[in-house]
PDB file of C-alpha atoms and ligand atoms in Angstrom:
ATOM      1  CA  UNK A   1       0.112  -0.013   0.088  1.00  0.00           C
ATOM      2  CA  UNK A   2       2.581   2.535   1.149  1.00  0.00           C
ATOM      3  CA  UNK A   3       4.465   1.450  -2.234  1.00  0.00           C
ATOM      4  CA  UNK A   4       1.344   2.161  -3.974  1.00  0.00           C
ATOM      5  CA  UNK A   5       0.977   5.531  -2.499  1.00  0.00           C
ATOM      6  CA  UNK A   6       4.480   6.536  -3.016  1.00  0.00           C
ATOM      7  CA  UNK A   7       4.094   5.540  -6.917  1.00  0.00           C
ATOM      8  CA  UNK A   8       1.078   7.563  -7.017  1.00  0.00           C
ATOM      9  CA  UNK A   9       2.672  10.360  -5.440  1.00  0.00           C
ATOM     10  CA  UNK A  10       6.018  10.403  -7.764  1.00  0.00           C
ATOM     11  CA  UNK A  11       3.521  10.006 -10.409  1.00  0.00           C
ATOM     12  CA  UNK A  12       1.821  13.365  -9.657  1.00  0.00           C
ATOM     13  CA  UNK A  13       4.946  14.536  -9.100  1.00  0.00           C
ATOM     14  CA  UNK A  14       6.454  13.942 -12.662  1.00  0.00           C
ATOM     15  CA  UNK A  15       3.142  15.108 -14.234  1.00  0.00           C
ATOM     16  CA  UNK A  16       3.198  18.539 -12.514  1.00  0.00           C
ATOM     17  CA  UNK A  17       6.866  19.240 -13.281  1.00  0.00           C
ATOM     18  CA  UNK A  18       5.657  18.573 -17.109  1.00  0.00           C
ATOM     19  CA  UNK A  19       3.341  20.881 -17.024  1.00  0.00           C
ATOM     20  CA  UNK A  20       5.036  23.658 -18.862  1.00  0.00           C
ATOM     21  CA  UNK A  21       5.676  27.109 -17.543  1.00  0.00           C
ATOM     22  CA  UNK A  22       2.576  27.062 -15.263  1.00  0.00           C
ATOM     23  CA  UNK A  23       2.595  26.631 -11.632  1.00  0.00           C
ATOM     24  CA  UNK A  24       6.001  26.847 -10.563  1.00  0.00           C
ATOM     25  CA  UNK A  25       7.850  29.977  -8.941  1.00  0.00           C
ATOM     26  CA  UNK A  26       8.960  31.157 -12.249  1.00  0.00           C
ATOM     27  CA  UNK A  27       6.832  33.677 -14.603  1.00  0.00           C
ATOM     28  CA  UNK A  28       7.631  32.817 -18.423  1.00  0.00           C
ATOM     29  CA  UNK A  29       6.860  35.879 -20.199  1.00  0.00           C
ATOM     30  CA  UNK A  30       7.146  36.250 -24.002  1.00  0.00           C
ATOM     31  CA  UNK A  31       7.860  39.639 -26.000  1.00  0.00           C
ATOM     32  CA  UNK A  32       8.612  40.978 -28.831  1.00  0.00           C
ATOM     33  CA  UNK A  33      11.237  43.729 -28.013  1.00  0.00           C
ATOM     34  CA  UNK A  34      11.361  45.710 -31.476  1.00  0.00           C
ATOM     35  CA  UNK A  35       8.931  48.181 -29.725  1.00  0.00           C
ATOM     36  CA  UNK A  36      10.666  51.093 -28.026  1.00  0.00           C
ATOM     37  CA  UNK A  37      10.271  52.469 -25.010  1.00  0.00           C
ATOM     38  CA  UNK A  38       8.047  49.373 -24.052  1.00  0.00           C
ATOM     39  CA  UNK A  39      10.462  46.282 -24.940  1.00  0.00           C
ATOM     40  CA  UNK A  40      13.812  46.683 -26.545  1.00  0.00           C
ATOM     41  CA  UNK A  41      17.451  45.031 -26.516  1.00  0.00           C
ATOM     42  CA  UNK A  42      20.244  46.810 -24.914  1.00  0.00           C
ATOM     43  CA  UNK A  43      22.552  46.931 -27.549  1.00  0.00           C
ATOM     44  CA  UNK A  44      25.731  47.015 -25.289  1.00  0.00           C
ATOM     45  CA  UNK A  45      24.216  44.531 -22.690  1.00  0.00           C
ATOM     46  CA  UNK A  46      21.660  42.335 -24.757  1.00  0.00           C
ATOM     47  CA  UNK A  47      19.290  43.142 -21.851  1.00  0.00           C
ATOM     48  CA  UNK A  48      15.592  43.362 -22.501  1.00  0.00           C
ATOM     49  CA  UNK A  49      14.833  46.906 -21.303  1.00  0.00           C
ATOM     50  CA  UNK A  50      11.409  49.165 -21.549  1.00  0.00           C
ATOM     51  CA  UNK A  51       8.291  50.149 -19.605  1.00  0.00           C
ATOM     52  CA  UNK A  52       6.672  46.538 -20.158  1.00  0.00           C
ATOM     53  CA  UNK A  53      10.081  44.830 -19.197  1.00  0.00           C
ATOM     54  CA  UNK A  54       9.919  46.867 -15.665  1.00  0.00           C
ATOM     55  CA  UNK A  55       6.426  46.661 -15.126  1.00  0.00           C
ATOM     56  CA  UNK A  56       6.222  42.802 -15.420  1.00  0.00           C
ATOM     57  CA  UNK A  57       9.498  42.338 -13.750  1.00  0.00           C
ATOM     58  CA  UNK A  58       7.750  44.351 -10.524  1.00  0.00           C
ATOM     59  CA  UNK A  59       4.565  41.954 -11.027  1.00  0.00           C
ATOM     60  CA  UNK A  60       6.964  39.319 -10.681  1.00  0.00           C
ATOM     61  CA  UNK A  61       8.316  40.735  -7.537  1.00  0.00           C
ATOM     62  CA  UNK A  62       5.160  41.501  -6.226  1.00  0.00           C
ATOM     63  CA  UNK A  63       3.875  37.818  -6.847  1.00  0.00           C
ATOM     64  CA  UNK A  64       6.851  36.278  -5.015  1.00  0.00           C
ATOM     65  CA  UNK A  65       7.708  34.751  -8.978  1.00  0.00           C
ATOM     66  CA  UNK A  66      11.004  34.662 -10.835  1.00  0.00           C
ATOM     67  CA  UNK A  67      10.725  36.373 -14.118  1.00  0.00           C
ATOM     68  CA  UNK A  68      12.104  34.764 -17.224  1.00  0.00           C
ATOM     69  CA  UNK A  69      11.500  37.029 -20.664  1.00  0.00           C
ATOM     70  CA  UNK A  70      11.681  35.442 -24.403  1.00  0.00           C
ATOM     71  CA  UNK A  71      12.401  37.507 -27.127  1.00  0.00           C
ATOM     72  CA  UNK A  72      10.353  36.083 -29.965  1.00  0.00           C
ATOM     73  CA  UNK A  73       8.455  37.385 -33.117  1.00  0.00           C
ATOM     74  CA  UNK A  74       5.367  39.621 -32.563  1.00  0.00           C
ATOM     75  CA  UNK A  75       3.390  37.517 -35.064  1.00  0.00           C
ATOM     76  CA  UNK A  76       4.266  34.038 -33.112  1.00  0.00           C
ATOM     77  CA  UNK A  77       3.455  35.580 -29.354  1.00  0.00           C
ATOM     78  CA  UNK A  78      -0.196  34.600 -29.185  1.00  0.00           C
ATOM     79  CA  UNK A  79       0.134  31.521 -31.018  1.00  0.00           C
ATOM     80  CA  UNK A  80       3.162  30.817 -28.298  1.00  0.00           C
ATOM     81  CA  UNK A  81       0.873  31.792 -25.560  1.00  0.00           C
ATOM     82  CA  UNK A  82      -1.691  29.278 -26.688  1.00  0.00           C
ATOM     83  CA  UNK A  83       0.903  26.602 -26.780  1.00  0.00           C
ATOM     84  CA  UNK A  84       1.733  27.580 -23.147  1.00  0.00           C
ATOM     85  CA  UNK A  85       5.128  28.095 -23.959  1.00  0.00           C
ATOM     86  CA  UNK A  86       4.623  30.899 -22.116  1.00  0.00           C
ATOM     87  CA  UNK A  87       2.827  31.903 -18.664  1.00  0.00           C
ATOM     88  CA  UNK A  88       1.894  35.434 -20.040  1.00  0.00           C
ATOM     89  CA  UNK A  89       2.800  38.039 -23.034  1.00  0.00           C
ATOM     90  CA  UNK A  90       3.624  41.869 -22.158  1.00  0.00           C
ATOM     91  CA  UNK A  91       4.095  43.386 -25.937  1.00  0.00           C
ATOM     92  CA  UNK A  92       2.719  46.702 -25.870  1.00  0.00           C
ATOM     93  CA  UNK A  93      -0.272  44.584 -26.981  1.00  0.00           C
ATOM     94  CA  UNK A  94      -3.476  46.461 -27.638  1.00  0.00           C
ATOM     95  CA  UNK A  95      -6.604  44.546 -26.006  1.00  0.00           C
ATOM     96  CA  UNK A  96      -8.835  43.976 -29.258  1.00  0.00           C
ATOM     97  CA  UNK A  97     -11.980  41.974 -29.406  1.00  0.00           C
ATOM     98  CA  UNK A  98     -10.574  39.485 -31.722  1.00  0.00           C
ATOM     99  CA  UNK A  99      -7.802  38.578 -29.446  1.00  0.00           C
ATOM    100  CA  UNK A 100      -9.845  38.592 -26.210  1.00  0.00           C
ATOM    101  CA  UNK A 101     -11.479  35.851 -27.952  1.00  0.00           C
ATOM    102  CA  UNK A 102      -8.460  33.675 -28.021  1.00  0.00           C
ATOM    103  CA  UNK A 103      -6.507  35.127 -24.994  1.00  0.00           C
ATOM    104  CA  UNK A 104      -7.407  36.731 -21.464  1.00  0.00           C
ATOM    105  CA  UNK A 105      -6.239  40.211 -20.737  1.00  0.00           C
ATOM    106  CA  UNK A 106      -5.287  41.964 -17.611  1.00  0.00           C
ATOM    107  CA  UNK A 107      -6.631  45.435 -16.659  1.00  0.00           C
ATOM    108  CA  UNK A 108      -5.506  47.783 -19.347  1.00  0.00           C
ATOM    109  CA  UNK A 109      -1.994  49.254 -18.006  1.00  0.00           C
ATOM    110  CA  UNK A 110      -1.449  51.803 -20.642  1.00  0.00           C
ATOM    111  CA  UNK A 111      -3.307  54.130 -22.653  1.00  0.00           C
ATOM    112  CA  UNK A 112      -2.027  54.470 -26.199  1.00  0.00           C
ATOM    113  CA  UNK A 113      -2.705  55.788 -29.467  1.00  0.00           C
ATOM    114  CA  UNK A 114      -2.061  55.328 -33.224  1.00  0.00           C
ATOM    115  CA  UNK A 115      -0.048  57.890 -35.642  1.00  0.00           C
ATOM    116  CA  UNK A 116       1.297  58.278 -38.844  1.00  0.00           C
ATOM    117  CA  UNK A 117       5.135  58.708 -39.336  1.00  0.00           C
ATOM    118  CA  UNK A 118       5.559  60.777 -42.552  1.00  0.00           C
ATOM    119  CA  UNK A 119       9.076  61.939 -44.535  1.00  0.00           C
ATOM    120  CA  UNK A 120      10.168  65.587 -43.557  1.00  0.00           C
ATOM    121  CA  UNK A 121       9.193  66.221 -47.289  1.00  0.00           C
ATOM    122  CA  UNK A 122       5.604  65.331 -46.774  1.00  0.00           C
ATOM    123  CA  UNK A 123       5.261  67.826 -44.040  1.00  0.00           C
ATOM    124  CA  UNK A 124       2.191  69.794 -44.708  1.00  0.00           C
ATOM    125  CA  UNK A 125       1.023  67.726 -47.107  1.00  0.00           C
ATOM    126  CA  UNK A 126      -0.065  64.718 -45.006  1.00  0.00           C
ATOM    127  CA  UNK A 127      -1.673  65.632 -42.221  1.00  0.00           C
ATOM    128  CA  UNK A 128      -3.774  62.847 -41.487  1.00  0.00           C
ATOM    129  CA  UNK A 129      -5.752  59.723 -42.565  1.00  0.00           C
ATOM    130  CA  UNK A 130      -7.750  62.170 -45.197  1.00  0.00           C
ATOM    131  CA  UNK A 131      -4.271  62.768 -47.362  1.00  0.00           C
ATOM    132  CA  UNK A 132      -3.536  59.118 -47.739  1.00  0.00           C
ATOM    133  CA  UNK A 133      -5.104  58.568 -50.964  1.00  0.00           C
ATOM    134  CA  UNK A 134      -2.690  56.701 -53.325  1.00  0.00           C
ATOM    135  CA  UNK A 135       0.154  56.200 -50.550  1.00  0.00           C
ATOM    136  CA  UNK A 136       1.529  53.153 -49.375  1.00  0.00           C
ATOM    137  CA  UNK A 137       1.432  52.481 -45.685  1.00  0.00           C
ATOM    138  CA  UNK A 138       3.929  50.502 -44.221  1.00  0.00           C
ATOM    139  CA  UNK A 139       2.997  48.450 -40.952  1.00  0.00           C
ATOM    140  CA  UNK A 140       3.886  45.798 -38.784  1.00  0.00           C
ATOM    141  CA  UNK A 141       2.020  43.029 -39.386  1.00  0.00           C
ATOM    142  CA  UNK A 142      -0.925  42.001 -37.349  1.00  0.00           C
ATOM    143  CA  UNK A 143      -0.992  45.081 -35.378  1.00  0.00           C
ATOM    144  CA  UNK A 144      -3.445  47.841 -34.705  1.00  0.00           C
ATOM    145  CA  UNK A 145      -1.573  49.899 -37.358  1.00  0.00           C
ATOM    146  CA  UNK A 146      -2.127  47.080 -39.581  1.00  0.00           C
ATOM    147  CA  UNK A 147      -5.925  46.798 -38.987  1.00  0.00           C
ATOM    148  CA  UNK A 148      -6.433  50.426 -39.577  1.00  0.00           C
ATOM    149  CA  UNK A 149      -4.173  50.617 -42.407  1.00  0.00           C
ATOM    150  CA  UNK A 150      -6.078  47.686 -44.028  1.00  0.00           C
ATOM    151  CA  UNK A 151      -9.543  49.577 -43.215  1.00  0.00           C
ATOM    152  CA  UNK A 152      -8.226  52.795 -44.826  1.00  0.00           C
ATOM    153  CA  UNK A 153      -7.166  50.662 -48.082  1.00  0.00           C
ATOM    154  CA  UNK A 154     -10.387  48.615 -48.169  1.00  0.00           C
ATOM    155  CA  UNK A 155     -12.293  52.186 -47.831  1.00  0.00           C
ATOM    156  CA  UNK A 156     -10.251  53.164 -50.775  1.00  0.00           C
ATOM    157  CA  UNK A 157      -8.481  55.947 -48.956  1.00  0.00           C
ATOM    158  CA  UNK A 158      -5.240  54.148 -49.048  1.00  0.00           C
ATOM    159  CA  UNK A 159      -2.995  52.456 -52.124  1.00  0.00           C
ATOM    160  CA  UNK A 160      -2.000  49.446 -50.559  1.00  0.00           C
ATOM    161  CA  UNK A 161      -0.143  48.292 -47.173  1.00  0.00           C
ATOM    162  CA  UNK A 162       2.729  46.995 -46.980  1.00  0.00           C
ATOM    163  CA  UNK A 163       3.268  44.942 -44.327  1.00  0.00           C
ATOM    164  CA  UNK A 164       6.779  43.943 -42.098  1.00  0.00           C
ATOM    165  CA  UNK A 165       7.715  41.794 -39.529  1.00  0.00           C
ATOM    166  CA  UNK A 166       8.924  44.672 -37.306  1.00  0.00           C
ATOM    167  CA  UNK A 167       8.236  48.097 -36.257  1.00  0.00           C
ATOM    168  CA  UNK A 168      11.940  49.130 -37.574  1.00  0.00           C
ATOM    169  CA  UNK A 169      11.554  47.437 -40.820  1.00  0.00           C
ATOM    170  CA  UNK A 170       8.439  49.631 -41.363  1.00  0.00           C
ATOM    171  CA  UNK A 171      10.487  52.337 -40.577  1.00  0.00           C
ATOM    172  CA  UNK A 172      13.185  51.575 -42.839  1.00  0.00           C
ATOM    173  CA  UNK A 173      10.515  50.446 -45.702  1.00  0.00           C
ATOM    174  CA  UNK A 174       9.840  54.635 -45.871  1.00  0.00           C
ATOM    175  CA  UNK A 175      13.171  55.605 -45.338  1.00  0.00           C
ATOM    176  CA  UNK A 176      14.335  53.415 -48.681  1.00  0.00           C
ATOM    177  CA  UNK A 177      11.336  54.943 -50.567  1.00  0.00           C
ATOM    178  CA  UNK A 178       9.384  51.403 -50.805  1.00  0.00           C
ATOM    179  CA  UNK A 179       6.404  52.935 -48.420  1.00  0.00           C
ATOM    180  CA  UNK A 180       5.115  56.526 -48.128  1.00  0.00           C
ATOM    181  CA  UNK A 181       3.840  56.551 -44.206  1.00  0.00           C
ATOM    182  CA  UNK A 182       4.340  54.157 -41.275  1.00  0.00           C
ATOM    183  CA  UNK A 183       1.169  53.864 -38.972  1.00  0.00           C
ATOM    184  CA  UNK A 184       2.273  52.670 -35.528  1.00  0.00           C
ATOM    185  CA  UNK A 185       1.383  53.202 -31.900  1.00  0.00           C
ATOM    186  CA  UNK A 186       2.371  57.229 -30.996  1.00  0.00           C
ATOM    187  CA  UNK A 187       4.682  56.278 -27.805  1.00  0.00           C
ATOM    188  CA  UNK A 188       6.678  54.312 -30.048  1.00  0.00           C
ATOM    189  CA  UNK A 189       6.777  56.822 -33.248  1.00  0.00           C
ATOM    190  CA  UNK A 190       8.111  59.478 -30.934  1.00  0.00           C
ATOM    191  CA  UNK A 191      11.021  57.017 -28.973  1.00  0.00           C
ATOM    192  CA  UNK A 192      12.112  55.725 -32.551  1.00  0.00           C
ATOM    193  CA  UNK A 193      12.436  59.527 -33.664  1.00  0.00           C
ATOM    194  CA  UNK A 194      14.097  60.619 -30.511  1.00  0.00           C
ATOM    195  CA  UNK A 195      16.235  57.414 -30.831  1.00  0.00           C
ATOM    196  CA  UNK A 196      17.104  57.956 -34.765  1.00  0.00           C
ATOM    197  CA  UNK A 197      17.597  62.074 -34.929  1.00  0.00           C
ATOM    198  CA  UNK A 198      19.085  62.117 -38.166  1.00  0.00           C
ATOM    199  CA  UNK A 199      15.931  59.958 -39.800  1.00  0.00           C
ATOM    200  CA  UNK A 200      14.083  62.551 -42.119  1.00  0.00           C
ATOM    201  CA  UNK A 201      10.837  61.567 -40.647  1.00  0.00           C
ATOM    202  CA  UNK A 202       8.630  63.125 -38.400  1.00  0.00           C
ATOM    203  CA  UNK A 203       5.186  61.780 -36.854  1.00  0.00           C
ATOM    204  CA  UNK A 204       1.825  63.244 -36.649  1.00  0.00           C
ATOM    205  CA  UNK A 205      -0.712  63.489 -33.712  1.00  0.00           C
ATOM    206  CA  UNK A 206      -3.765  60.791 -32.671  1.00  0.00           C
ATOM    207  CA  UNK A 207      -5.689  59.276 -35.867  1.00  0.00           C
ATOM    208  CA  UNK A 208      -7.697  57.014 -34.113  1.00  0.00           C
ATOM    209  CA  UNK A 209      -9.490  56.383 -30.630  1.00  0.00           C
ATOM    210  CA  UNK A 210      -7.441  55.746 -27.765  1.00  0.00           C
ATOM    211  CA  UNK A 211      -6.258  52.084 -27.303  1.00  0.00           C
ATOM    212  CA  UNK A 212      -5.332  49.905 -24.224  1.00  0.00           C
ATOM    213  CA  UNK A 213      -2.427  47.817 -23.288  1.00  0.00           C
ATOM    214  CA  UNK A 214      -3.232  44.786 -21.517  1.00  0.00           C
ATOM    215  CA  UNK A 215      -1.011  41.591 -20.487  1.00  0.00           C
ATOM    216  CA  UNK A 216      -2.057  38.306 -21.995  1.00  0.00           C
ATOM    217  CA  UNK A 217      -2.889  35.208 -20.346  1.00  0.00           C
ATOM    218  CA  UNK A 218      -4.135  31.535 -21.385  1.00  0.00           C
ATOM    219  CA  UNK A 219      -7.985  31.462 -20.957  1.00  0.00           C
ATOM    220  CA  UNK A 220      -7.055  28.208 -19.052  1.00  0.00           C
ATOM    221  CA  UNK A 221      -5.451  30.210 -16.374  1.00  0.00           C
ATOM    222  CA  UNK A 222      -7.904  32.262 -14.505  1.00  0.00           C
ATOM    223  CA  UNK A 223      -5.754  32.318 -11.152  1.00  0.00           C
ATOM    224  CA  UNK A 224      -2.912  33.833 -12.927  1.00  0.00           C
ATOM    225  CA  UNK A 225      -5.301  36.299 -14.618  1.00  0.00           C
ATOM    226  CA  UNK A 226      -6.400  36.996 -10.944  1.00  0.00           C
ATOM    227  CA  UNK A 227      -2.884  37.237  -9.555  1.00  0.00           C
ATOM    228  CA  UNK A 228      -1.609  39.672 -12.176  1.00  0.00           C
ATOM    229  CA  UNK A 229      -4.589  42.012 -12.040  1.00  0.00           C
ATOM    230  CA  UNK A 230      -4.304  42.166  -8.076  1.00  0.00           C
ATOM    231  CA  UNK A 231      -0.178  42.817  -8.470  1.00  0.00           C
ATOM    232  CA  UNK A 232      -1.143  45.866 -11.128  1.00  0.00           C
ATOM    233  CA  UNK A 233      -3.242  47.136  -8.574  1.00  0.00           C
ATOM    234  CA  UNK A 234      -1.017  46.921  -5.715  1.00  0.00           C
ATOM    235  CA  UNK A 235       1.838  48.363  -8.013  1.00  0.00           C
ATOM    236  CA  UNK A 236      -0.909  51.358  -8.517  1.00  0.00           C
ATOM    237  CA  UNK A 237      -1.617  51.677  -5.154  1.00  0.00           C
ATOM    238  CA  UNK A 238       2.202  52.043  -3.939  1.00  0.00           C
ATOM    239  CA  UNK A 239       3.590  53.887  -6.465  1.00  0.00           C
ATOM    240  CA  UNK A 240       5.746  51.741  -8.165  1.00  0.00           C
ATOM    241  CA  UNK A 241       3.776  52.124 -11.465  1.00  0.00           C
ATOM    242  CA  UNK A 242       4.263  55.905 -11.169  1.00  0.00           C
ATOM    243  CA  UNK A 243       7.830  55.195 -10.922  1.00  0.00           C
ATOM    244  CA  UNK A 244       8.163  52.979 -13.636  1.00  0.00           C
ATOM    245  CA  UNK A 245       5.940  55.472 -15.691  1.00  0.00           C
ATOM    246  CA  UNK A 246       8.015  58.536 -15.008  1.00  0.00           C
ATOM    247  CA  UNK A 247      11.200  56.581 -15.868  1.00  0.00           C
ATOM    248  CA  UNK A 248       9.931  56.309 -19.125  1.00  0.00           C
ATOM    249  CA  UNK A 249       7.846  59.096 -20.112  1.00  0.00           C
ATOM    250  CA  UNK A 250       8.770  61.171 -17.123  1.00  0.00           C
ATOM    251  CA  UNK A 251       9.885  63.979 -20.036  1.00  0.00           C
ATOM    252  CA  UNK A 252       6.425  64.120 -21.678  1.00  0.00           C
TER     253      UNK A 252
HETATM  254  N1  LIG B 301      -0.387  48.017 -29.863  1.00  0.00           N
HETATM  255  C1  LIG B 301      -0.021  47.620 -31.454  1.00  0.00           C
HETATM  256  C2  LIG B 301      -1.287  46.009 -31.295  1.00  0.00           C
HETATM  257  O1  LIG B 301      -0.890  45.679 -30.182  1.00  0.00           O
HETATM  258  C3  LIG B 301       1.051  47.256 -31.750  1.00  0.00           C
HETATM  259  C4  LIG B 301       2.199  46.173 -30.631  1.00  0.00           C
HETATM  260  C5  LIG B 301       3.630  45.694 -30.886  1.00  0.00           C
HETATM  261  O2  LIG B 301       3.897  46.047 -32.038  1.00  0.00           O
HETATM  262  N2  LIG B 301       4.126  45.591 -29.657  1.00  0.00           N
HETATM  263  O3  LIG B 301      -1.248  45.786 -31.854  1.00  0.00           O
END
């Protein structure tokens, strides 16, 4: 009988060890680090830096979990989460109805909006979405910028959409003349232009309604959703959130 109990217990232990990512003392997080100032790679140290990185590390600390972050392709983040490779995804990811059909989102942690990045030479000529007729818009694939550009193209207000794996690639497309404008999140446009002062680009103001970033979690893990939401609440109450916000956006 004792032997049987031991056998069952070790089988249970083995089973629990083989459950990927969930339930341990580690929070396995996926991101796509081409989205400064939310997530990017420090060129010198290779470290993942940014607002989201600080926030998720603070969430982990609050929950007593070690945080491990992987940098993968944007378009692979939700599939990887659905595949249970990660406990959570934080990537400046806008909470949308379509995404919320497949994953859970935490409470919103950041309010954002889309803008248009234009070439210096188009200043005064392209002032908003109404001036894009005949133009090619570069976007990062499957982002809200892509969805907005696709809508504009379908309405005939844009010639076509050129889709790229990363935001920097879409910026590059305009610099080399393969596209005319970029549709991207405003804080990221600001950060990219500040980091690349030589680029002959500038950004407009908001072009759409505000959107909200959330941390994505597997629908089968409602306990973690609750834990992350309570950690976010605590970080807002104890001033940590404001500290992180000021660190990355303090000058605005
Ligand atoms: N906020 C945009 C979206 O969720 C872009 C995110 C990103 O490129 N990291 O679609």
